[in-house]
XYZ file of C-alpha atoms in Angstrom:
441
model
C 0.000 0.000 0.000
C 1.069 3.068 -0.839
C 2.206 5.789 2.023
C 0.618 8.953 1.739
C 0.876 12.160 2.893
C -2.024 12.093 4.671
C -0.550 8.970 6.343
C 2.317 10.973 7.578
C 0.157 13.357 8.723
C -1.540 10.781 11.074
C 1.826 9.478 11.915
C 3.008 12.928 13.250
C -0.187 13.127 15.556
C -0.355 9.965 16.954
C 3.193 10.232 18.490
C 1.528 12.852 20.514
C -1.278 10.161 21.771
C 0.047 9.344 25.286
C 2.280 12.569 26.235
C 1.879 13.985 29.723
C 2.045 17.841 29.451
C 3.829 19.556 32.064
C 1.673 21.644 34.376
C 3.688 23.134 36.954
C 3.796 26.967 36.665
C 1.659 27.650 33.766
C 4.560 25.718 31.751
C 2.127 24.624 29.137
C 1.189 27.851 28.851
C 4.421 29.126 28.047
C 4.595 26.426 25.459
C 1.733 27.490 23.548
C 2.576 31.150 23.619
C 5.926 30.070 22.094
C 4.582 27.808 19.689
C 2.302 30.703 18.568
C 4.636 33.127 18.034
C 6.803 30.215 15.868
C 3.848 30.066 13.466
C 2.975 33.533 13.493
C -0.310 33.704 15.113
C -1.411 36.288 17.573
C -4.308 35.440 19.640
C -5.044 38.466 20.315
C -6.634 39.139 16.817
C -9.161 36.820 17.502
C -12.228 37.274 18.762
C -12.857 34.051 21.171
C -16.201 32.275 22.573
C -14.599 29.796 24.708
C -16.794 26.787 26.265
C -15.593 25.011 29.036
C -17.484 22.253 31.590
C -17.889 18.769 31.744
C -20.826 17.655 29.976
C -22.568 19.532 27.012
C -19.905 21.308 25.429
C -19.581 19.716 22.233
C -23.312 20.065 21.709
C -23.603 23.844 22.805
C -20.694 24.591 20.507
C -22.250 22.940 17.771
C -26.019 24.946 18.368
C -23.820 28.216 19.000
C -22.011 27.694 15.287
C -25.236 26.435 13.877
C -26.964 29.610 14.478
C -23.708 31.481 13.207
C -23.907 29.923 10.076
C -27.521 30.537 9.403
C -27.046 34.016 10.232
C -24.063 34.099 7.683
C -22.090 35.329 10.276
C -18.046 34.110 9.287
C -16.312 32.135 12.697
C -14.887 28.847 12.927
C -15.358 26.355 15.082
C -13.085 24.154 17.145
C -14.624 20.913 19.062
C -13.072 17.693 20.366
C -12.764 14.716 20.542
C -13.119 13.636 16.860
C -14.969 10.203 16.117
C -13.385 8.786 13.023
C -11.218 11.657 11.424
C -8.957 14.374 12.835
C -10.704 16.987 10.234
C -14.073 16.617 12.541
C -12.164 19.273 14.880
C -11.950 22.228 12.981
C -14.136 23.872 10.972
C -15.821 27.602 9.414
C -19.088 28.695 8.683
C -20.314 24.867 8.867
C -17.866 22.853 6.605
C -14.866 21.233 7.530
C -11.760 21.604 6.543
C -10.716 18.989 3.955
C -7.887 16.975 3.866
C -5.758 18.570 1.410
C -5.460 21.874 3.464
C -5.432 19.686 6.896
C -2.473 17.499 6.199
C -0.467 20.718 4.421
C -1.416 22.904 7.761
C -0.083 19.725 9.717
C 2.991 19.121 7.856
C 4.436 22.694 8.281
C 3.520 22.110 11.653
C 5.915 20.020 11.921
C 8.364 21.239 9.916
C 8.470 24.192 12.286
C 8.515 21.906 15.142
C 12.136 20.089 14.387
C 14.035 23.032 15.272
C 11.963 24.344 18.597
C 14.057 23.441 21.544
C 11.502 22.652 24.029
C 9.629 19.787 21.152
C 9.603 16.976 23.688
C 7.301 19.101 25.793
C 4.899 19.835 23.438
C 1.937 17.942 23.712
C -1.564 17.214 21.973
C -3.715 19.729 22.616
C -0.634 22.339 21.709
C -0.503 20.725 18.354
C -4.437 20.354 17.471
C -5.164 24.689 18.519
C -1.792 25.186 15.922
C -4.021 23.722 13.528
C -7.024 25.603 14.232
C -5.790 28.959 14.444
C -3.661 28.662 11.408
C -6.628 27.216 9.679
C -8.676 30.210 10.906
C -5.878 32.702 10.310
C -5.538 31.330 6.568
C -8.950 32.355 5.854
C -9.313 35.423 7.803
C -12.025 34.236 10.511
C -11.686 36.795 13.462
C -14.666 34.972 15.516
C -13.643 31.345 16.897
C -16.117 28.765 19.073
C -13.334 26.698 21.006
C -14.202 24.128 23.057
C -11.691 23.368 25.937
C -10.060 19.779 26.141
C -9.888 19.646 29.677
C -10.432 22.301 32.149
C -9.236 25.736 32.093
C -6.432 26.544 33.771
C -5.573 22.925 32.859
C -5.881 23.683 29.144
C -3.410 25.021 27.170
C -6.274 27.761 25.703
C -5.695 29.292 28.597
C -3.770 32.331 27.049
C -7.091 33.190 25.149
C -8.863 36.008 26.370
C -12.388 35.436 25.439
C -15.105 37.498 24.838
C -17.356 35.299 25.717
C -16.758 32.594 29.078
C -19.479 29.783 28.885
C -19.758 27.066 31.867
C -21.867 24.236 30.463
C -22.868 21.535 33.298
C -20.224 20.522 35.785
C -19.647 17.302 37.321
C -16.348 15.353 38.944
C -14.425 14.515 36.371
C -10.601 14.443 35.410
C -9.828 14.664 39.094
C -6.725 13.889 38.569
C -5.688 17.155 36.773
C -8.573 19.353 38.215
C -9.230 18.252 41.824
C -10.987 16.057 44.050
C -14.256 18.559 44.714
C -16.396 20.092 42.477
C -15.081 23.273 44.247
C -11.558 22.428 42.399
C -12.828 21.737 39.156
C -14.525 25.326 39.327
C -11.642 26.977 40.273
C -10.206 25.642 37.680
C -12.557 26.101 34.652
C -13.175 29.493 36.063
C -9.716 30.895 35.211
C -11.303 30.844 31.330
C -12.711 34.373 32.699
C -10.044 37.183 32.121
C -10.066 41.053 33.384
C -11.242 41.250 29.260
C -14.099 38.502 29.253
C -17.369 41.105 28.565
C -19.282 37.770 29.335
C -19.691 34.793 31.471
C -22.922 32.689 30.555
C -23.126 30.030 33.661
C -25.201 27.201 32.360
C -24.831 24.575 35.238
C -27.573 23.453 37.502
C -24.614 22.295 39.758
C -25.152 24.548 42.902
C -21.652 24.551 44.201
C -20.101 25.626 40.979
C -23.035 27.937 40.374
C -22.136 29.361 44.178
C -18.338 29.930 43.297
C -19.307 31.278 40.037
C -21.490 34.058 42.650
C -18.692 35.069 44.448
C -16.430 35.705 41.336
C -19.493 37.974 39.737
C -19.093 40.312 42.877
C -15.300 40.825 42.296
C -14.948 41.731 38.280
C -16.353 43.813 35.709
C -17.459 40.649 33.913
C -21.202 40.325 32.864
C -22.896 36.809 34.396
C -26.004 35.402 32.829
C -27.048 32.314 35.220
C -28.972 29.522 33.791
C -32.622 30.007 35.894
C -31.793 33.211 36.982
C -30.975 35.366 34.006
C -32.209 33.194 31.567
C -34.588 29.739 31.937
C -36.469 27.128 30.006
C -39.292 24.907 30.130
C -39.329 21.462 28.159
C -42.876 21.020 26.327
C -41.752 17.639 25.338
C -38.865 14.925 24.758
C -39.239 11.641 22.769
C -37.107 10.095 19.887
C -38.305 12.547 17.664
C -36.593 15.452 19.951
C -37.229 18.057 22.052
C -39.581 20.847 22.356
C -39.276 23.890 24.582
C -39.848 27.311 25.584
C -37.177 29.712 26.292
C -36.946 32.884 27.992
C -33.816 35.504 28.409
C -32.355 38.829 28.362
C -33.318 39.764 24.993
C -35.633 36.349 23.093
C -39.036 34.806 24.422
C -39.221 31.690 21.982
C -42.210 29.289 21.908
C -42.379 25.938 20.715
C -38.190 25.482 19.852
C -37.414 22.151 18.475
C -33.972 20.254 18.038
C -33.507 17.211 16.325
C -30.684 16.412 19.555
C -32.156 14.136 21.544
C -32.378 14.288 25.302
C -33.928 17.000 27.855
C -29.942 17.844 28.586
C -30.333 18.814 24.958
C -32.402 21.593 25.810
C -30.179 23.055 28.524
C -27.272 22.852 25.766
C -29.338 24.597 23.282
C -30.411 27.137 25.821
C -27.064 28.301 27.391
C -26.526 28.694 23.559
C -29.236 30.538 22.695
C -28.245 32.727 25.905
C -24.346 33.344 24.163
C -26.008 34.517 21.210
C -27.977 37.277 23.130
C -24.670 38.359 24.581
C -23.409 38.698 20.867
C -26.178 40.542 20.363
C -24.803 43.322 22.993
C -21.471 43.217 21.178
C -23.405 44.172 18.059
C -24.332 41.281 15.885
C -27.673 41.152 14.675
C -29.873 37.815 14.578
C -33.595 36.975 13.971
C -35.887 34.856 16.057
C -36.707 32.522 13.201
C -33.714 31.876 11.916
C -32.372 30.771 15.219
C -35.349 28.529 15.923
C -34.343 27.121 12.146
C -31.012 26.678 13.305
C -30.990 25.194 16.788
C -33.267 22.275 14.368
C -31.162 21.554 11.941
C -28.324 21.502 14.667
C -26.508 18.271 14.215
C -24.126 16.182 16.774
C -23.388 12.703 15.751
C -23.066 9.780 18.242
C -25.211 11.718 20.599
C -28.432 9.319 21.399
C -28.040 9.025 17.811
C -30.180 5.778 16.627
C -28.715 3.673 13.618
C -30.484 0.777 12.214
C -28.580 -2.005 10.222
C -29.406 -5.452 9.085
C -32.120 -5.302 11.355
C -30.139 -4.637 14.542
C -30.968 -1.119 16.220
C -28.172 0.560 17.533
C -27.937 3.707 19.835
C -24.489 5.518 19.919
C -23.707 8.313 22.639
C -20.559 9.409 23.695
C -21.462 9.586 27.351
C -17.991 9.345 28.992
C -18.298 10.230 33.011
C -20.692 9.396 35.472
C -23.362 12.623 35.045
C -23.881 11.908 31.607
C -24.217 8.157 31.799
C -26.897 8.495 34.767
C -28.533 11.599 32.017
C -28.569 8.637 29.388
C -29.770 6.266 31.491
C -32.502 8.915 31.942
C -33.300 9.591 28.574
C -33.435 6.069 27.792
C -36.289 5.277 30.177
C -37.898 8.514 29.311
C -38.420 7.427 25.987
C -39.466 3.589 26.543
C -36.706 2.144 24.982
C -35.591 -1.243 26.104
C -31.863 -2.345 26.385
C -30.636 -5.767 24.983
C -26.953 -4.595 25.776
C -24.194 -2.469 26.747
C -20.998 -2.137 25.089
C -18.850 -0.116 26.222
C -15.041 0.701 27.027
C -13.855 3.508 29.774
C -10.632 5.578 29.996
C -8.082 4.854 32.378
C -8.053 7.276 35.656
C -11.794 6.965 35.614
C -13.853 4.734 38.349
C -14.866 1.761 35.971
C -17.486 0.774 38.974
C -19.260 3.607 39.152
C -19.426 4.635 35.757
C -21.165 1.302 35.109
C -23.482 0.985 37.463
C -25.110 4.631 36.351
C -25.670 3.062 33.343
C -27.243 -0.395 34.407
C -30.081 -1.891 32.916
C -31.619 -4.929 34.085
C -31.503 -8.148 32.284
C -29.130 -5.828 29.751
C -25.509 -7.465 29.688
C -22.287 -5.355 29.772
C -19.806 -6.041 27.120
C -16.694 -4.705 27.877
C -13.691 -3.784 25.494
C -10.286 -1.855 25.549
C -10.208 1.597 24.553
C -9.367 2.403 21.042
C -6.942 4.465 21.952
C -3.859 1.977 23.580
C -2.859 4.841 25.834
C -5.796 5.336 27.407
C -6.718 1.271 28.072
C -7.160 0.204 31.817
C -5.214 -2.919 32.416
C -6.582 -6.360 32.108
C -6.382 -6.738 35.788
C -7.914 -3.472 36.933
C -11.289 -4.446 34.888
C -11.236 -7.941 36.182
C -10.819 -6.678 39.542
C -13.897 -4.418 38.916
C -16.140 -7.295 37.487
C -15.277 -9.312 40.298
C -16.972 -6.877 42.688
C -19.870 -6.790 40.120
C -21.171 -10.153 40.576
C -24.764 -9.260 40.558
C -24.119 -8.251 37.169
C -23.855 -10.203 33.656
C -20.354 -9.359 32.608
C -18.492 -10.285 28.961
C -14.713 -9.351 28.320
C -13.448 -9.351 24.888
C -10.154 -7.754 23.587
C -11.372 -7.369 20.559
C -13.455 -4.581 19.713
C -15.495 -6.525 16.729
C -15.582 -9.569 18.831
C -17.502 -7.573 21.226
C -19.552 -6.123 18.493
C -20.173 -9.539 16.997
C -21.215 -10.611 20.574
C -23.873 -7.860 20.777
C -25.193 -8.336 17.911
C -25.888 -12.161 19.206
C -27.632 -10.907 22.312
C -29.542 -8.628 20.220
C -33.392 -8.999 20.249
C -36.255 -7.502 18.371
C -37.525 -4.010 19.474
C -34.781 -3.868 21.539
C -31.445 -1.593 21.112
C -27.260 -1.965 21.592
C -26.215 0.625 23.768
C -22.577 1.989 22.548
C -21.218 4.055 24.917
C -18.306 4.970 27.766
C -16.028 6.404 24.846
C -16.506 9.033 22.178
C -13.338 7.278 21.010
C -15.111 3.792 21.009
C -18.730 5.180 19.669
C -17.393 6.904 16.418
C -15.090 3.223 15.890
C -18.071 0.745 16.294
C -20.166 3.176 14.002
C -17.747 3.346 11.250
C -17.524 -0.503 11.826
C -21.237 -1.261 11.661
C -21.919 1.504 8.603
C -19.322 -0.017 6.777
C -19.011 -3.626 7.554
C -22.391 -4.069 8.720
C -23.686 -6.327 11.899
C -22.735 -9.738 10.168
């Protein structure tokens, strides 16, 4: 087989799959600011709405650029992780970049990159906002939706100063960068908010983030929009078909919203979006009420409760990847009547495997486990068999293989019934492209 350029490309990033970024002292900071002035790129000339939080950002980012983009309105848009293809991540106006301009972006990239001194302590997320900005820069976007990786003052983002701040839910997660208590994770996310930030749209329902978030308000010059405070909702309805709702705010009363997203969480997403685009309108950008009802429904997120049907085998994919948002699926998934024949799924080392699956348990519904796509994030063999053992009380199946397990769902698989893919973004997007293009047999 031929090697490719493209293949070289994907052989440059994946040597980054694995790094641990130094921390201590805002070093990866320093990085980035370096690696930003060795490509040329000046933040500053950029006019951010950063999203950070633990659940919900991918989706609100998505709604925020949809409405951009009906509007006509020129920004790009950076969200991760991808599911199948590293292009997923960046995008403008809608479209994503192709490949041709991806792997030359990436390959100067690294060009640039033999001859900085400090290379070996570069790591991912340094390399994938290169690629965005200079993607952006190339085409002259000045207004960028970024979604965090992990955390704020965690992230190496964190020399943006945004315009806009947005907190989507919070929940524990990544303690082991961000802290034990929620109150750490806040602190944390909250250093997104500079003396600059005209905005901070709070969107979480979590009351001691929502409490920290109180006390910062009363010490800066920063606007705050709180979820049920300054702005609110009210969910008509929720079923497979999607959501309707009502929302009210600073500047929109909208009746009878619909998104094609499934899930009431869906409508908190959509709403702390609709919420950032009434703080662009104070920064002078103009929108109308009908387009953005147009655009939060023909808002699209794959591989969240997204339902696939193949060979007669009903799938449901959702990226779901800590405990809040496997407890919200769980949630959804009763909501709507739908009955579980299994659950495959894989979970990230530094996570609690035990937890995770019991807020996801369905009885009579099987887990099938597999590794992580991703080696580097894999718990050991021993770790899960130590977790099933204190499972007992439920049905368990290990397989190393990743179409083994899908073969073995597929078996357990009965009529009106669904798979449940979740645990992973990682592992959602790699049994989809499995089962769309190799089918269920």
């Amino acid at each position: 087989m031929k090697y490719t350029e493209y293949d070289q490309v994907l052989s440059f990033l994946s040597s980054y799959n694995g790094r641990t970024t130094r921390r201590d002292n805002g070093y990866h900071h320093k990085i980035m600011t370096e690696l930003l002035q060795l490509i040329h790129i000046n933040p500053e000339k950029f006019t951010f709405i950063q999203i950070t939080g633990s659940c919900g950002k991918g989706s609100t980012a998505q709604f925020i650029s949809s409405i951009l983009t009906h509007h006509a309105i020129d920004h790009g848009l950076f969200t991760g992780p991808h599911l199948s293809a590293y292009e997923e991540r960046f995008a403008i106006n809608g479209s994503l970049i192709d490949r041709e301009e991806f792997s030359s972006i990436v390959l100067d990239i690294e060009k640039k990159l033999k001859d900085y001194p400090l290379k070996e302590d570069v790591g991912h997320m340094h390399v994938m906002i290169m690629i965005a900005l200079t993607f952006f820069q190339r085409h002259g976007i000045k207004l960028v939706v970024f979604e965090n990786g992990v955390g704020g003052k965690t992230d190496p983002s964190n020399i943006f100063d945004p315009t806009i701040a947005v907190f989507t839910e919070i929940t524990m997660d990544h303690s082991h960068l961000l802290g034990s208590t929620i109150e750490d994770i806040i602190l944390d996310k909250s250093c997104i908010i500079k003396p600059t930030t005209k905005y901070a749209i709070c969107g979480m329902n979590n009351v001691q983030a929502r409490n920290f978030l109180l006390k910062i308000e009363h010490h800066c010059d920063t606007i705050f929009r709180f979820l049920h405070r300054d702005y609110n909702f009210i969910t008509k309805s929720s079923d497979t078909n999607g959501n309707t709702f009502y929302f009210k705010g600073t500047h929109y009363a909208l009746k009878n919203i619909q998104t094609k997203l499934l899930g009431t969480h869906q409508v908190q997403n959509a709403s702390n979006a609709i919420a950032v685009i009434e703080a662009l309108v104070e920064c002078g950008y103009s929108f109308q009420k009908d387009i953005i009802t147009q655009a939060l429904y023909d808002a699209a997120m794959p591989c969240r409760m997204e339902m696939i049907e193949k060979n007669g085998v009903t799938f449901l994919f959702d990226g779901a990847h800590n405990t809040l948002e496997l407890k919200t699926l769980k949630e959804s998934i009763e909501t709507f009547g739908l009955q579980v024949s299994s659950v495959m799924l894989s979970i990230s080392s530094n996570k609690d495997m035990e937890t995770m699956m019991r807020s996801i348990y369905f009885e009579d519904a099987p887990y099938i486990i597999t590794p992580h796509p991703f080696t580097e994030r894999n718990i050991r063999a021993e770790q899960i068999e130590k977790s099933l053992s204190s499972m007992q009380d439920i049905p368990c199946f290990y397989f190393h293989e990743i179409k083994n397990a899908l073969q073995h769902a597929v078996q357990l698989y009965q009529k009106n019934q669904v798979v449940l893919v979740t645990g992973s973004l990682y592992l959602v997007g790699y049994v989809k492209k499995i089962v769309l293009n190799e089918g269920t047999e």
